[in-house]
Tab-separated table of C-alpha atoms and ligand atoms in Angstrom:
chain	number	residue	atom	x	y	z
A	928	MET	CA	90.481	113.664	89.027
A	929	LYS	CA	94.060	112.573	88.960
A	930	LEU	CA	95.465	115.715	90.647
A	931	LEU	CA	98.941	114.793	89.384
A	932	ALA	CA	100.720	117.827	90.828
A	933	TYR	CA	99.130	117.107	94.209
A	934	PHE	CA	100.431	113.540	94.127
A	935	ASP	CA	103.933	114.703	93.180
A	936	ALA	CA	104.017	117.251	95.985
A	937	PHE	CA	102.538	114.823	98.524
A	938	LEU	CA	105.147	112.185	97.710
A	939	LYS	CA	107.972	114.693	97.753
A	940	ASN	CA	107.012	116.651	100.880
A	941	THR	CA	105.288	114.085	103.066
A	942	VAL	CA	105.864	110.484	102.004
A	943	ASN	CA	109.383	110.102	100.615
A	944	LEU	CA	112.454	109.943	102.775
A	945	ASN	CA	114.480	112.956	101.721
A	946	GLN	CA	117.803	112.767	99.939
A	947	THR	CA	119.787	114.211	102.859
A	948	ARG	CA	118.739	111.385	105.146
A	949	LEU	CA	119.442	108.787	102.453
A	950	GLY	CA	122.904	110.315	101.973
A	951	LEU	CA	123.511	110.148	105.721
A	952	LEU	CA	122.469	106.486	105.650
A	953	ASP	CA	125.073	105.777	102.941
A	954	ASP	CA	127.760	107.390	105.094
A	955	ARG	CA	126.731	105.404	108.154
A	956	VAL	CA	126.732	102.107	106.294
A	957	ARG	CA	130.196	102.897	104.908
A	958	VAL	CA	131.552	103.360	108.445
A	959	ILE	CA	129.762	100.254	109.757
A	960	THR	CA	131.164	98.029	107.033
A	961	SER	CA	134.678	99.427	107.221
A	962	THR	CA	134.620	98.748	110.968
A	963	LEU	CA	133.623	95.142	110.298
A	964	LYS	CA	136.251	94.768	107.567
A	965	GLY	CA	138.874	96.060	109.984
A	966	ASP	CA	137.850	93.660	112.764
A	967	ALA	CA	140.390	90.892	113.499
A	968	GLN	CA	137.792	88.119	113.493
A	969	ILE	CA	134.923	89.172	111.160
A	970	GLY	CA	137.258	91.043	108.785
A	971	GLU	CA	138.793	87.704	107.759
A	972	LEU	CA	135.358	86.378	106.804
A	973	TYR	CA	133.946	89.489	105.110
A	974	VAL	CA	132.986	88.896	101.461
A	975	ASP	CA	130.552	91.655	100.522
A	976	HIS	CA	127.608	93.724	101.666
A	977	SER	CA	124.545	95.073	99.919
A	978	PRO	CA	121.364	96.981	100.700
A	979	GLN	CA	118.274	94.843	100.907
A	980	GLY	CA	114.562	95.227	101.545
A	981	SER	CA	112.933	98.633	101.210
A	982	TRP	CA	116.323	100.359	100.945
A	983	ALA	CA	117.245	98.269	97.891
A	984	HIS	CA	113.740	98.665	96.409
A	985	ARG	CA	113.666	102.432	97.041
A	986	THR	CA	110.431	102.153	98.993
A	987	ILE	CA	111.612	103.503	102.368
A	988	ILE	CA	109.249	106.221	103.525
A	989	LYS	CA	109.740	109.066	105.955
A	990	PRO	CA	108.831	107.703	109.387
A	991	LEU	CA	105.767	109.190	111.029
A	992	ASN	CA	105.696	110.640	114.567
A	993	ASN	CA	109.485	110.762	114.894
A	994	HIS	CA	109.835	107.010	114.589
A	995	GLU	CA	113.130	105.689	113.289
A	996	PHE	CA	113.250	104.401	109.761
A	997	ASP	CA	114.627	100.964	109.105
A	998	ALA	CA	117.374	100.039	106.643
A	999	ASP	CA	118.694	96.523	106.135
A	1000	ILE	CA	122.051	95.402	104.811
A	1001	LEU	CA	123.165	91.897	104.048
A	1002	LEU	CA	126.625	91.123	105.328
A	1003	GLN	CA	128.026	88.247	103.319
A	1004	LEU	CA	130.494	86.160	105.314
A	1005	ASN	CA	132.527	83.111	104.386
A	1006	GLU	CA	131.339	79.803	105.764
A	1007	VAL	CA	133.229	78.505	108.802
A	1008	ASP	CA	132.932	74.729	109.053
A	1009	SER	CA	133.148	74.555	112.814
A	1010	TRP	CA	130.468	77.243	113.434
A	1011	ASP	CA	126.850	76.729	114.357
A	1012	PRO	CA	124.334	78.952	112.575
A	1013	LYS	CA	124.003	81.217	115.613
A	1014	ASP	CA	127.770	81.778	115.775
A	1015	TYR	CA	127.616	84.050	112.713
A	1016	LEU	CA	125.297	86.394	114.542
A	1017	ARG	CA	127.116	86.104	117.851
A	1018	GLU	CA	130.489	86.852	116.269
A	1019	THR	CA	129.116	89.799	114.313
A	1020	ARG	CA	127.820	91.252	117.546
A	1021	ALA	CA	131.163	90.559	119.229
A	1022	ALA	CA	132.885	92.581	116.494
A	1023	PHE	CA	130.557	95.541	117.156
A	1024	LYS	CA	131.173	95.176	120.891
A	1025	ARG	CA	134.929	95.474	120.252
A	1026	SER	CA	134.369	98.832	118.557
A	1027	THR	CA	134.166	101.956	120.710
A	1028	THR	CA	131.824	103.531	118.155
A	1029	TYR	CA	129.259	100.740	118.127
A	1030	ARG	CA	129.573	99.168	121.582
A	1031	SER	CA	126.652	101.185	122.921
A	1032	LYS	CA	124.653	101.253	119.700
A	1033	VAL	CA	124.372	97.529	118.974
A	1034	THR	CA	121.586	95.152	119.949
A	1035	LYS	CA	121.198	91.591	118.802
A	1036	LYS	CA	117.881	90.641	117.175
A	1037	ASN	CA	116.918	87.173	115.995
A	1038	ARG	CA	118.274	87.529	112.466
A	1039	CYS	CA	120.451	90.638	112.634
A	1040	CYS	CA	122.536	93.017	114.694
A	1041	ARG	CA	120.779	96.341	114.972
A	1042	ILE	CA	122.744	99.596	115.090
A	1043	THR	CA	120.506	102.350	116.436
A	1044	TYR	CA	120.868	106.059	115.712
A	1045	ALA	CA	118.328	107.378	118.187
A	1046	GLY	CA	115.561	109.511	116.706
A	1047	ASP	CA	116.693	108.937	113.119
A	1048	CYS	CA	117.113	105.366	111.958
A	1049	HIS	CA	118.440	101.927	112.685
A	1050	VAL	CA	120.540	99.775	110.415
A	1051	ASP	CA	119.958	96.026	110.580
A	1052	VAL	CA	123.093	94.078	109.679
A	1053	VAL	CA	121.966	90.622	108.537
A	1054	PRO	CA	124.704	87.957	108.291
A	1055	TYR	CA	124.302	86.012	105.080
A	1056	ILE	CA	126.255	82.957	103.949
A	1057	VAL	CA	126.498	81.022	100.711
A	1058	LEU	CA	127.036	77.472	101.950
A	1059	GLY	CA	129.297	74.930	100.300
A	1060	ASP	CA	126.238	73.135	98.881
A	1061	GLY	CA	125.135	76.350	97.136
A	1062	ARG	CA	122.288	77.276	99.509
A	1063	GLU	CA	121.988	80.989	100.318
A	1064	VAL	CA	121.064	81.396	103.957
A	1065	ILE	CA	120.539	83.812	106.808
A	1066	VAL	CA	120.546	82.853	110.473
A	1067	ASN	CA	117.681	82.265	112.875
A	1068	TYR	CA	119.403	82.716	116.242
A	1069	ALA	CA	116.674	81.358	118.539
A	1070	GLU	CA	116.266	78.172	116.513
A	1071	ASN	CA	120.008	77.957	115.787
A	1072	GLU	CA	119.085	77.231	112.180
A	1073	PHE	CA	119.856	78.507	108.711
A	1074	GLU	CA	116.943	79.883	106.701
A	1075	GLU	CA	117.034	79.764	102.963
A	1076	THR	CA	116.636	83.108	101.246
A	1077	ASN	CA	117.162	84.827	97.930
A	1078	PRO	CA	117.176	88.558	98.588
A	1079	GLN	CA	118.704	89.408	95.219
A	1080	GLY	CA	115.984	87.366	93.497
A	1081	PHE	CA	113.317	89.350	95.348
A	1082	THR	CA	114.967	92.640	94.378
A	1083	ASP	CA	115.226	91.522	90.715
A	1084	TRP	CA	111.552	90.492	90.716
A	1085	MET	CA	110.489	93.779	92.273
A	1086	LYS	CA	112.457	95.728	89.658
A	1087	GLU	CA	110.882	93.749	86.800
A	1088	LYS	CA	107.416	94.563	88.128
A	1089	ASP	CA	108.325	98.199	88.744
A	1090	ASP	CA	109.700	98.553	85.209
A	1091	LEU	CA	106.371	97.302	83.777
A	1092	THR	CA	104.717	100.239	85.547
A	1093	ASN	CA	107.388	102.764	84.608
A	1094	GLY	CA	108.323	103.304	88.264
A	1095	ASN	CA	104.758	103.749	89.484
A	1096	LEU	CA	104.672	100.483	91.462
A	1097	ARG	CA	107.376	101.866	93.742
A	1098	ARG	CA	105.308	105.021	94.324
A	1099	VAL	CA	102.147	103.006	95.009
A	1100	ILE	CA	104.030	100.900	97.576
A	1101	ARG	CA	105.234	104.061	99.329
A	1102	LEU	CA	101.731	105.543	99.326
A	1103	LEU	CA	100.216	102.419	100.892
A	1104	LYS	CA	102.981	102.154	103.482
A	1105	TYR	CA	102.113	105.754	104.336
A	1106	VAL	CA	98.393	104.907	104.596
A	1107	ARG	CA	99.245	101.956	106.871
A	1108	ASP	CA	101.427	104.055	109.184
A	1109	TYR	CA	99.249	107.151	109.105
A	1110	LYS	CA	95.819	105.585	109.564
A	1111	GLN	CA	96.909	102.579	111.624
A	1112	THR	CA	93.726	100.819	110.565
A	1113	PHE	CA	95.537	97.724	109.291
A	1114	THR	CA	98.807	95.912	109.975
A	1115	ILE	CA	100.987	94.223	107.384
A	1116	PRO	CA	104.751	93.641	107.245
A	1117	SER	CA	106.316	95.723	104.470
A	1118	VAL	CA	107.707	92.688	102.672
A	1119	ILE	CA	104.212	91.148	102.383
A	1120	LEU	CA	102.651	94.432	101.266
A	1121	THR	CA	105.374	94.790	98.613
A	1122	THR	CA	104.768	91.220	97.424
A	1123	LEU	CA	100.975	91.534	97.256
A	1124	LEU	CA	101.138	94.811	95.323
A	1125	GLY	CA	103.929	93.640	93.003
A	1126	GLU	CA	102.093	90.416	92.161
A	1127	ARG	CA	99.115	92.441	90.977
A	1128	VAL	CA	101.143	94.137	88.224
A	1129	GLN	CA	100.039	92.606	84.918
A	1130	ALA	CA	101.453	92.380	81.427
A	1131	TRP	CA	98.176	93.764	80.095
A	1132	ASP	CA	97.886	97.265	78.665
A	1133	ALA	CA	100.566	98.508	81.048
A	1134	VAL	CA	100.877	101.817	79.194
A	1135	SER	CA	97.390	102.964	80.142
A	1136	ARG	CA	96.771	100.947	83.314
A	1137	TYR	CA	99.906	102.289	85.038
A	1138	SER	CA	100.232	105.561	83.110
A	1139	ASP	CA	100.791	107.736	86.193
A	1140	THR	CA	100.729	107.427	89.973
A	1141	PRO	CA	96.976	107.863	90.677
A	1142	THR	CA	96.030	105.603	87.750
A	1143	ALA	CA	98.467	102.906	88.908
A	1144	LEU	CA	97.173	103.265	92.482
A	1145	LYS	CA	93.544	102.857	91.408
A	1146	THR	CA	94.369	99.899	89.105
A	1147	ILE	CA	96.563	97.992	91.557
A	1148	LEU	CA	94.172	98.519	94.492
A	1149	SER	CA	91.245	97.322	92.432
A	1150	ASP	CA	93.142	94.223	91.243
A	1151	LEU	CA	94.279	93.526	94.800
A	1152	SER	CA	90.734	93.845	96.112
A	1153	SER	CA	89.426	91.382	93.475
A	1154	TRP	CA	92.173	88.903	94.285
A	1155	LEU	CA	91.567	89.144	98.045
A	1156	ASP	CA	87.876	88.418	97.332
A	1157	LEU	CA	88.915	84.912	96.266
A	1158	TYR	CA	90.400	84.169	99.691
A	1159	PRO	CA	88.395	84.543	102.912
A	1160	LEU	CA	91.268	82.617	104.538
A	1161	MET	CA	94.845	83.815	104.223
A	1162	PRO	CA	96.278	82.076	101.137
A	1163	PRO	CA	99.902	80.894	100.910
A	1164	LEU	CA	102.154	83.925	100.443
A	1165	PRO	CA	105.266	82.660	98.645
A	1166	ASP	CA	108.442	84.731	98.570
A	1167	PRO	CA	108.742	85.684	94.876
A	1168	GLY	CA	112.528	85.294	95.052
A	1169	CYS	CA	112.304	81.881	96.664
A	1170	PRO	CA	108.782	80.433	96.126
A	1171	GLN	CA	109.365	77.323	98.244
A	1172	THR	CA	109.315	79.531	101.346
A	1173	THR	CA	106.342	81.638	102.382
A	1174	PHE	CA	105.831	84.753	104.482
A	1175	ASN	CA	102.729	83.389	106.242
A	1176	HIS	CA	104.426	83.013	109.638
A	1177	ARG	CA	104.824	86.811	109.741
A	1178	TRP	CA	101.097	87.594	109.526
A	1179	ASN	CA	97.901	86.050	110.888
A	1180	GLN	CA	94.279	85.395	109.956
A	1181	PRO	CA	92.663	88.305	111.909
A	1182	GLN	CA	95.243	90.741	110.479
A	1183	TYR	CA	94.677	89.331	107.002
A	1184	GLU	CA	90.884	89.554	107.305
A	1185	ASN	CA	91.076	93.155	108.430
A	1186	PHE	CA	93.514	94.055	105.647
A	1187	ARG	CA	91.131	92.471	103.122
A	1188	LYS	CA	88.242	94.608	104.402
A	1189	LYS	CA	90.295	97.830	104.433
A	1190	ILE	CA	91.712	97.322	100.939
A	1191	LYS	CA	88.193	96.913	99.607
A	1192	LEU	CA	87.184	100.169	101.270
A	1193	TYR	CA	90.262	102.149	100.165
A	1194	SER	CA	89.978	100.757	96.655
A	1195	ASP	CA	86.378	102.036	96.453
A	1196	TRP	CA	87.499	105.413	97.808
A	1197	ALA	CA	90.376	105.649	95.310
A	1198	ARG	CA	87.991	104.932	92.422
A	1199	GLU	CA	85.540	107.566	93.649
A	1200	ALA	CA	88.305	110.157	94.026
A	1201	TYR	CA	89.697	109.301	90.582
A	1202	ASP	CA	86.303	109.403	88.836
A	1203	GLU	CA	85.107	112.613	90.514
A	1204	ASP	CA	85.260	115.450	87.947
A	1205	GLU	CA	84.780	118.326	90.314
A	1206	LYS	CA	88.156	119.405	91.713
A	1207	ALA	CA	87.219	120.276	95.308
A	1208	ALA	CA	85.152	117.110	95.655
A	1209	SER	CA	87.965	114.993	94.213
A	1210	LEU	CA	90.488	116.538	96.607
A	1211	ALA	CA	88.184	115.815	99.550
A	1212	ALA	CA	87.833	112.227	98.349
A	1213	TRP	CA	91.617	111.699	98.081
A	1214	GLN	CA	91.988	113.255	101.554
A	1215	ARG	CA	89.719	110.543	102.951
A	1216	ILE	CA	92.526	108.134	102.071
A	1217	PHE	CA	95.658	110.206	102.709
A	1218	GLY	CA	94.571	112.840	105.238
A	1219	THR	CA	94.962	116.593	104.895
A	1220	SER	CA	98.698	116.529	104.165
A	1221	PHE	CA	97.475	115.672	100.687
A	1222	GLN	CA	96.864	119.222	99.564
A	1223	LYS	CA	97.171	121.848	96.901
A	1224	PRO	CA	100.840	122.195	95.906
A	1225	SER	CA	102.570	125.570	95.923
A	1226	VAL	CA	102.776	127.429	92.608
A	1227	ALA	CA	106.458	126.488	92.166
A	1228	GLU	CA	105.747	122.817	92.700
A	1229	LYS	CA	102.824	122.924	90.330
A	1230	SER	CA	104.887	124.210	87.433
A	1231	LEU	CA	107.470	121.496	88.027
A	1232	ALA	CA	104.913	118.732	87.626
A	1233	ALA	CA	104.950	118.244	83.892
A	1234	SER	CA	102.323	115.958	82.514
A	1235	PRO	CA	104.245	112.716	82.113
A	1236	GLN	CA	104.343	110.897	78.795
A	1237	THR	CA	104.693	107.218	79.622
A	1238	PRO	CA	107.095	105.339	77.386
A	1239	SER	CA	106.038	101.775	76.659
A	1240	PRO	CA	107.790	99.328	78.989
A	1241	ARG	CA	107.873	96.956	76.027
A	1242	GLY	CA	110.129	99.092	73.838
A	1243	ASP	CA	109.934	98.863	70.033
A	1244	ARG	CA	107.712	96.306	68.338
A	1245	ALA	CA	109.524	93.410	66.685
A	1246	PRO	CA	108.488	92.497	63.092
A	1247	HIS	CA	106.137	89.652	64.064
A	1248	GLU	CA	105.385	90.729	67.589
A	1249	GLN	CA	101.871	90.425	68.986
A	1250	TYR	CA	100.434	92.105	72.047
A	1251	ILE	CA	97.848	90.314	74.147
A	1252	GLU	CA	95.550	93.365	74.221
A	1253	GLU	CA	95.216	93.225	70.435
A	1254	LEU	CA	93.946	89.661	70.105
A	1255	GLY	CA	90.298	90.433	70.855
A	1256	PHE	CA	90.277	89.365	74.503
A	1257	SER	CA	89.044	91.594	77.281
A	1258	TRP	CA	90.532	92.136	80.723
A	1259	LYS	CA	89.046	90.649	83.877
A	1260	GLY	CA	91.993	89.971	86.188
A	1261	GLY	CA	91.568	89.119	89.850
A	1262	TYR	CA	93.695	85.948	89.822
A	1263	SER	CA	97.386	85.307	90.247
A	1264	LEU	CA	99.885	83.675	87.958
A	1265	ARG	CA	103.587	83.114	88.467
A	1266	ILE	CA	106.099	81.908	85.906
A	1267	ASP	CA	108.973	79.879	87.326
A	1268	ALA	CA	112.015	79.344	85.150
A	1269	GLU	CA	114.319	76.416	85.812
A	1270	VAL	CA	117.742	76.054	84.237
A	1271	LEU	CA	117.973	72.332	83.445
A	1272	PRO	CA	121.057	70.268	84.321
A	1273	HIS	CA	123.760	70.326	81.700
A	1274	LYS	CA	127.245	69.002	82.208
A	1275	GLY	CA	129.639	71.656	83.437
A	1276	PHE	CA	126.977	74.350	84.005
A	1277	ARG	CA	125.041	75.489	87.017
A	1278	ASN	CA	121.398	74.505	87.143
A	1279	GLY	CA	118.434	75.505	89.305
A	1280	PRO	CA	115.873	78.311	89.489
A	1281	LEU	CA	116.745	81.243	87.239
A	1282	ARG	CA	115.680	83.613	90.045
A	1283	ARG	CA	118.644	82.269	92.006
A	1284	LEU	CA	121.160	82.018	89.168
A	1285	ARG	CA	120.043	85.415	87.777
A	1286	LYS	CA	121.659	84.712	84.388
A	1287	VAL	CA	122.018	81.725	82.129
A	1288	ARG	CA	124.614	80.868	79.506
A	1289	THR	CA	123.931	80.104	75.861
A	1290	LEU	CA	123.287	76.511	74.759
A	1291	GLN	CA	121.423	75.547	77.900
A	1292	ASP	CA	117.819	74.468	78.356
A	1293	LEU	CA	115.191	76.328	80.296
A	1294	GLU	CA	111.869	74.986	81.461
A	1295	PHE	CA	109.110	77.459	82.222
A	1296	SER	CA	106.245	76.313	84.431
A	1297	ILE	CA	103.322	78.160	85.959
A	1298	THR	CA	101.614	78.397	89.334
A	1299	THR	CA	98.116	79.870	89.312
A	1300	ASP	CA	94.889	79.980	91.287
A	1301	VAL	CA	92.706	80.001	88.164
A	1302	PRO	CA	90.784	76.695	88.203
A	1303	GLU	CA	91.050	74.488	85.108
A	1304	PRO	CA	89.845	74.434	82.403
A	1305	TYR	CA	91.451	77.517	80.904
A	1306	GLU	CA	93.539	78.422	77.884
A	1307	LEU	CA	97.180	79.249	78.477
A	1308	TYR	CA	99.089	81.427	76.020
A	1309	TRP	CA	102.838	82.029	75.943
A	1310	LYS	CA	104.987	84.725	74.452
A	1311	VAL	CA	108.769	84.603	74.091
A	1312	ARG	CA	110.385	87.877	73.126
A	1313	ASN	CA	114.108	88.023	72.398
A	1314	ARG	CA	116.001	91.269	72.436
A	1315	GLY	CA	119.494	92.364	71.506
A	1316	ALA	CA	121.674	92.458	68.397
A	1317	GLU	CA	122.327	88.719	68.073
A	1318	ALA	CA	118.666	87.743	67.973
A	1319	GLU	CA	117.920	90.638	65.653
A	1320	ASP	CA	120.698	89.738	63.192
A	1321	HIS	CA	119.318	86.205	62.971
A	1322	GLY	CA	115.701	87.293	62.590
A	1323	GLN	CA	114.934	85.722	65.983
A	1324	LEU	CA	113.298	88.518	67.928
A	1325	ARG	CA	110.092	86.424	67.992
A	1326	GLY	CA	107.242	87.918	70.074
A	1327	ASP	CA	104.302	85.989	68.628
A	1328	ILE	CA	101.694	84.707	71.081
A	1329	PHE	CA	100.882	81.007	70.912
A	1330	LEU	CA	98.449	78.642	72.605
A	1331	ASP	CA	99.534	75.843	74.922
A	1332	GLU	CA	97.665	73.341	72.740
A	1333	GLU	CA	98.697	70.205	74.605
A	1334	ARG	CA	97.759	71.754	77.960
A	1335	ALA	CA	101.282	70.904	79.094
A	1336	ARG	CA	101.338	74.019	81.293
A	1337	LYS	CA	105.113	73.949	80.762
A	1338	ARG	CA	107.371	75.176	78.040
A	1339	ARG	CA	110.932	74.241	77.065
A	1340	GLU	CA	113.238	76.739	75.413
A	1341	SER	CA	116.925	76.584	74.667
A	1342	THR	CA	119.175	79.583	75.175
A	1343	ARG	CA	120.567	80.618	71.802
A	1344	TRP	CA	121.143	84.370	71.753
A	1345	LYS	CA	122.872	86.602	74.239
A	1346	GLY	CA	120.682	89.408	75.461
A	1347	HIS	CA	117.990	90.493	77.839
A	1348	HIS	CA	114.837	88.643	76.807
A	1349	TYR	CA	111.488	87.975	78.414
A	1350	VAL	CA	108.727	85.387	78.607
A	1351	GLU	CA	105.089	86.176	79.325
A	1352	ALA	CA	102.126	83.915	80.063
A	1353	TYR	CA	98.418	84.724	79.908
A	1354	ILE	CA	95.430	82.755	81.217
A	1355	VAL	CA	92.219	83.178	79.248
A	1356	LYS	CA	88.743	81.879	80.038
A	1357	ASN	CA	85.668	82.653	77.918
A	1358	GLY	CA	87.509	85.385	76.070
A	1359	LYS	CA	88.604	87.139	79.242
A	1360	VAL	CA	92.178	87.416	80.509
A	1361	LEU	CA	92.237	86.430	84.193
A	1362	ALA	CA	95.952	86.579	85.023
A	1363	THR	CA	99.343	87.269	83.444
A	1364	ASP	CA	102.993	87.187	84.393
A	1365	HIS	CA	106.279	88.385	82.955
A	1366	HIS	CA	109.733	86.909	83.603
A	1367	GLU	CA	112.983	88.433	82.379
A	1368	VAL	CA	115.611	86.067	81.014
A	1369	GLU	CA	119.195	87.263	80.784
A	1370	ILE	CA	121.435	85.150	78.560
A	1371	MET	CA	125.172	85.781	78.742
B	1589	LIG	MG1	114.976	95.751	109.423
């Protein structure tokens, strides 16, 4: 059984970080950044700051056993020609050391300055620089090197995936972070867990596959387990915001192997709990995964949990729009597919990965390519769906699904209409869909 009210209460009472602590975090970050802005040295270089990681993705959970929770902010500083990479971190720490408030709270880590509020949280302040050549970097202090990053691209990607699930991906990530911290039967950095779960979200029948939290949990775990089956050895784990860099150095083969085994087990348990029709037996089965804090909600909480009606993440159907589920294929899944969009060079305009540029102007050219672990031969299908008034007025909402007949595995499009559009790709073999991806395209 789904036990929806139980899931709502469990998330609210046990898993989620409560609003008071998030509010306190906002206040603390405001004071931290105004201190830096007021500093004689760093204040001159300050450009901006923004939440990143689990804080930006809204996947922070309440720490277990009185541990501190972790919140990261990017501190964007201007480039200083005469500085080494490590100077950005050293000077940020020096600014905190000049402050009576932070002198005793600051410690320097390899990529950040950590401000610790004992027993509650720590805030990691990560210096971040956009270099003259356009690279976005953070600092590795020990190596005295810049590391390329695209935190905003990761956050955008995560939001696209979360929107396909109507917010249920975020809840599934929190639940599995809870399982990791509560059971301590596997180890995985949060950023890798977020990536692996987000990559499993498919543009296939999203309305029913991610209709509510327990359904999304069962679906995503099962797809993750199938995908892990393909890889006895840890596969490359590219950063979705910056696919040329991987997260592999933050995990290892024994940890991966163990994670693979545990996900298989918990996926089986989630399916059993979901399929069990008898309430007490279903509750006991969910408790095998979450422990006994997963329990019957109070009467007040129960009445609050309305049965959710999932709106389609796709919105209204365009006149000629097709949906992949309606073409007679069936779903198999278990593989990965990523669409990369490249803005091609054009005089006077910025070019490069769309994940970095975030938006593209009209009258430019985009090239979409794919990365997949499905072995050839397979059929690739594309869909381009325009949205917004301009495309609509010109009868250009599109949305038909077409075969990559030439097996080019690439697709060129020009940017005509302003609006928030998307491209999807689907890999089909023997009538079964093995992998899909979805990439938003904002034209300004
Ligand atoms: Mg941190």
